[in-house]
Short mmCIF file of C-alpha atoms and ligand atoms in Angstrom, two decimals:
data_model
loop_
_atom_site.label_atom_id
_atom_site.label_comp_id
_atom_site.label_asym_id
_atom_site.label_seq_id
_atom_site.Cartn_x
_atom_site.Cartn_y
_atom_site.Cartn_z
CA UNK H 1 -19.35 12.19 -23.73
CA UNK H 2 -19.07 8.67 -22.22
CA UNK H 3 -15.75 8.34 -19.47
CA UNK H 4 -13.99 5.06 -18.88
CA UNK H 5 -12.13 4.54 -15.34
CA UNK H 6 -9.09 2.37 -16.08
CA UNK H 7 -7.68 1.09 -12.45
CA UNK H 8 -4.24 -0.63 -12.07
CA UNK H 9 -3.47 -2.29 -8.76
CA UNK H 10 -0.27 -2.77 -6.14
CA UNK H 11 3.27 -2.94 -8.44
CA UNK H 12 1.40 -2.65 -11.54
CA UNK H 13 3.34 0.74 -11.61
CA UNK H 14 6.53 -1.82 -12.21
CA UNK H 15 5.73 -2.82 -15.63
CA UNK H 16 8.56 -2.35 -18.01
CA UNK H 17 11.23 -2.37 -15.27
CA UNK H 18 11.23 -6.14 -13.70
CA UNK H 19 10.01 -9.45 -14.37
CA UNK H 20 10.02 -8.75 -18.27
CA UNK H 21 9.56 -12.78 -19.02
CA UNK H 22 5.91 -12.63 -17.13
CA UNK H 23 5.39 -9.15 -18.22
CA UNK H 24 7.04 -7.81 -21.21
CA UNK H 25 8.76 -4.53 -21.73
CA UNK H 26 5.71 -2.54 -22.03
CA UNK H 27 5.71 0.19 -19.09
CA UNK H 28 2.12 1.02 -17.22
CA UNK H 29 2.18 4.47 -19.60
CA UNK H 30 2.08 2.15 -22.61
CA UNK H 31 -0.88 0.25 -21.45
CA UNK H 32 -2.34 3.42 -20.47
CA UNK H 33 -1.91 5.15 -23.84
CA UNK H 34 -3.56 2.43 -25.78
CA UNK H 35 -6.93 2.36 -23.76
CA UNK H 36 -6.52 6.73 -23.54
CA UNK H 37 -6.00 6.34 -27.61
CA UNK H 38 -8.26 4.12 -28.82
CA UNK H 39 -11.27 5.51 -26.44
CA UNK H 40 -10.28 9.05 -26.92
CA UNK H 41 -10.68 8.16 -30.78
CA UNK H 42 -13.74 6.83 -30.35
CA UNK H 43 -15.29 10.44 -28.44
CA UNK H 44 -14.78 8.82 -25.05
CA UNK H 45 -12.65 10.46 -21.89
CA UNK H 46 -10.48 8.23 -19.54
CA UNK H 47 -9.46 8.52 -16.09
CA UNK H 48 -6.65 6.34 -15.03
CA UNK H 49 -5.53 5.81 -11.45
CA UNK H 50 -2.70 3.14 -10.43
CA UNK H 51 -2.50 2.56 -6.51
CA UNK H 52 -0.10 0.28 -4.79
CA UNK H 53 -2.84 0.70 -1.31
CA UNK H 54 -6.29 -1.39 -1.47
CA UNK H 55 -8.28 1.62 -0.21
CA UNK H 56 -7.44 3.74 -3.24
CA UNK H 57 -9.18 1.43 -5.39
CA UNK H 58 -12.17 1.18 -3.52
CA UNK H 59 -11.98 5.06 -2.81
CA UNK H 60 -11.80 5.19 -6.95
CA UNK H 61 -14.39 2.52 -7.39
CA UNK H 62 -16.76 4.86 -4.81
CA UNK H 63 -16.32 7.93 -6.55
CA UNK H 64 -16.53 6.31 -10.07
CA UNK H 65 -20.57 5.89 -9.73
CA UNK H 66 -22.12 8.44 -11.54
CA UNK H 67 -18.96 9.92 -13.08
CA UNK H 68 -18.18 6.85 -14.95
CA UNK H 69 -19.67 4.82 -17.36
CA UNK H 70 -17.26 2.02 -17.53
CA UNK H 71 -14.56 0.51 -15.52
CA UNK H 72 -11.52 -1.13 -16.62
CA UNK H 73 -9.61 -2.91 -13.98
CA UNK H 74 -6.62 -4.45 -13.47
CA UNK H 75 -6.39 -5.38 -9.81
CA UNK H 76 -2.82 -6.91 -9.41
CA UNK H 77 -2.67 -9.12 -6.56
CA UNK H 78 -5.53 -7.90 -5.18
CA UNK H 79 -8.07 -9.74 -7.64
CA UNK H 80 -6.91 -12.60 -5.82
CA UNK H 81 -7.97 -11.69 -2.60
CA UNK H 82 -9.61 -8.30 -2.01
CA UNK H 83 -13.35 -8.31 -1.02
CA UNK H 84 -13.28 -4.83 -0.53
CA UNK H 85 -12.49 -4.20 -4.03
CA UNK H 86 -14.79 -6.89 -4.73
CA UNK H 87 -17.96 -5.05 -2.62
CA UNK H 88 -17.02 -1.97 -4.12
CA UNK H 89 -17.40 -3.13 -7.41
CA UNK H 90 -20.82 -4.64 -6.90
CA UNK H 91 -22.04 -1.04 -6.18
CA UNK H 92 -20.73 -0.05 -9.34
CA UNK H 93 -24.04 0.33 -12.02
CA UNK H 94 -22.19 0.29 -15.25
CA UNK H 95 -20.04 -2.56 -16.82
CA UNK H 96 -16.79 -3.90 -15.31
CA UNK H 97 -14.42 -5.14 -17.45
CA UNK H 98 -11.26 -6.70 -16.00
CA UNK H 99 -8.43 -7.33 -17.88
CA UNK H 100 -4.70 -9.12 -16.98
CA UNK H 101 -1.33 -9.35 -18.81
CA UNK H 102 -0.69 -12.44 -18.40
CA UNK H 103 -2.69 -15.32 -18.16
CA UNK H 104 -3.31 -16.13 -14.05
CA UNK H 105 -4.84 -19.64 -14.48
CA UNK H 106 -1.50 -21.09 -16.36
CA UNK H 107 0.43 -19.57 -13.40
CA UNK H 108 0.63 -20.44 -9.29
CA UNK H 109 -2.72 -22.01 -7.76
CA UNK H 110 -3.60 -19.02 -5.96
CA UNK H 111 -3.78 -16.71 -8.93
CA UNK H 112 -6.46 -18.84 -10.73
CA UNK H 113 -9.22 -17.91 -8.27
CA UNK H 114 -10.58 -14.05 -9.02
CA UNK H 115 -12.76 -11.96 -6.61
CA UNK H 116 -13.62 -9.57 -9.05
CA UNK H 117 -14.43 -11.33 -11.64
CA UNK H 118 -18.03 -12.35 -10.44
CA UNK H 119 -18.64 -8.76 -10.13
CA UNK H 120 -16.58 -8.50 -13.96
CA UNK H 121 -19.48 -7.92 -17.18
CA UNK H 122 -16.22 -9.89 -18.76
CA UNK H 123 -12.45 -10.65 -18.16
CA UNK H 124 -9.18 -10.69 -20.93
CA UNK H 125 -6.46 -12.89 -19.64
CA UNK H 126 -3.25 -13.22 -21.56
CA UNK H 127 -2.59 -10.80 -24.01
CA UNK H 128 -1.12 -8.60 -22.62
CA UNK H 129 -1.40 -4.96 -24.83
CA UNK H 130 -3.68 -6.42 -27.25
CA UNK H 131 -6.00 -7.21 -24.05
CA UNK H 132 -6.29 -3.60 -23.10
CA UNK H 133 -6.90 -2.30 -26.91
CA UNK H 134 -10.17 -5.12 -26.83
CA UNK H 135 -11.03 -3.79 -23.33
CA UNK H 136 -11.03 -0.17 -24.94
CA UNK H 137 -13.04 -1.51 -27.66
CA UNK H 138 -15.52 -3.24 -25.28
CA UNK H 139 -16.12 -0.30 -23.54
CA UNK H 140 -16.54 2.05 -26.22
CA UNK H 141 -19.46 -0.36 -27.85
CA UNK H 142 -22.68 0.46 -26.60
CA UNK H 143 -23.31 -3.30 -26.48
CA UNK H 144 -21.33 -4.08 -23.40
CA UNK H 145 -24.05 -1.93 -21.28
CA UNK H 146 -25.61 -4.27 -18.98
O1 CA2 Y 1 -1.23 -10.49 -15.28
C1 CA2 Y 1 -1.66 -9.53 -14.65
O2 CA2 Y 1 -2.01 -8.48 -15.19
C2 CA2 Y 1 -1.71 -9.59 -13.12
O3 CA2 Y 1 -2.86 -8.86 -12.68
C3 CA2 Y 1 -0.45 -8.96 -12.61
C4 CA2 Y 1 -0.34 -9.03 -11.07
C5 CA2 Y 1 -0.50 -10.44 -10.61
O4 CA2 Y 1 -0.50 -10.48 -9.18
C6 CA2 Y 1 -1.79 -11.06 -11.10
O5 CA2 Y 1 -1.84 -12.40 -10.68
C7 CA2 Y 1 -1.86 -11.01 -12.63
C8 CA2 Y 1 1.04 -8.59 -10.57
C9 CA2 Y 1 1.50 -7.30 -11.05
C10 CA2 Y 1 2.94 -7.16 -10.65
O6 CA2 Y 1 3.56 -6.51 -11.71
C11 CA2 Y 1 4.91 -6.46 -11.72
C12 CA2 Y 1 5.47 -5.95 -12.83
C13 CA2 Y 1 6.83 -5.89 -12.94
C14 CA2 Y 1 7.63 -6.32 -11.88
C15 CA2 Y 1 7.04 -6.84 -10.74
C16 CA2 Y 1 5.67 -6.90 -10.65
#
């Protein structure tokens, strides 16, 4: 059986309880369930792991090679600015798929540069739950091996 890692970043674990005009109502369990669903559907397992501290992530990111065939990421603030998550990611064999709620590059300047995305196989911006059902898809579909 194939096994996704689906990582959430610093205050992603907020979702559903501030800032509902950037980020809807939809809580982190929500976004959660529809990757866990659609993959689980589709005879794929999924880990999911939300950490508000960088060194989680790359911890995750470490452990993910050769336990993992995909990872789904959703870095928070840190895509902005992490190199560590970055680095880690680059050591990662399979594909990376990053995904965001909302769309960064129609927001503040400094969320339209990504670190992870050169290390990304492909990124979803702006659509928020619908984002994270194609990310599901995309990793389920032997096609997005690189
Ligand atoms: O749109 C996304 O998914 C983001 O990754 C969300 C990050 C933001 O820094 C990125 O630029 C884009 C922020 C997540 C913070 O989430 C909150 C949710 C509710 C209340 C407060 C923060």
């Amino acid at each position: 059986m194939s096994s996704i890692l689906l990582l959430h970043g610093p205050n992603l674990n907020l979702l559903g309880q501030r800032e509902p005009a950037i980020y809807g109502s939809h809580t982190l369990a929500d976004y959660v369930k529809v990757v866990r669903t659609l993959a689980e559907d589709r005879g794929c397992a999924v880990e999911d792991l939300q950490s508000n501290h960088e060194g989680d992530l790359v911890d995750a990111i470490h452990a993910a090679r050769g336990r993992h065939d995909v990872i789904i990421i959703n870095a928070g603030a840190l895509t902005h600015y992490s190199w560590s998550v970055h680095d880690a990611l680059g050591a990662f064999e399979g594909p990376i798929i990053e995904v965001h709620i909302s769309n960064p590059h129609a927001r503040e300047p400094f969320r339209r540069t990504s670190v992870v995305a050169p290390k990304a196989t492909c990124t979803i911006v702006g659509l928020g739950l619908r984002g994270y059902e194609i990310a599901a898809r995309v990793a389920t579909t032997r096609s997005s091996q690189r």
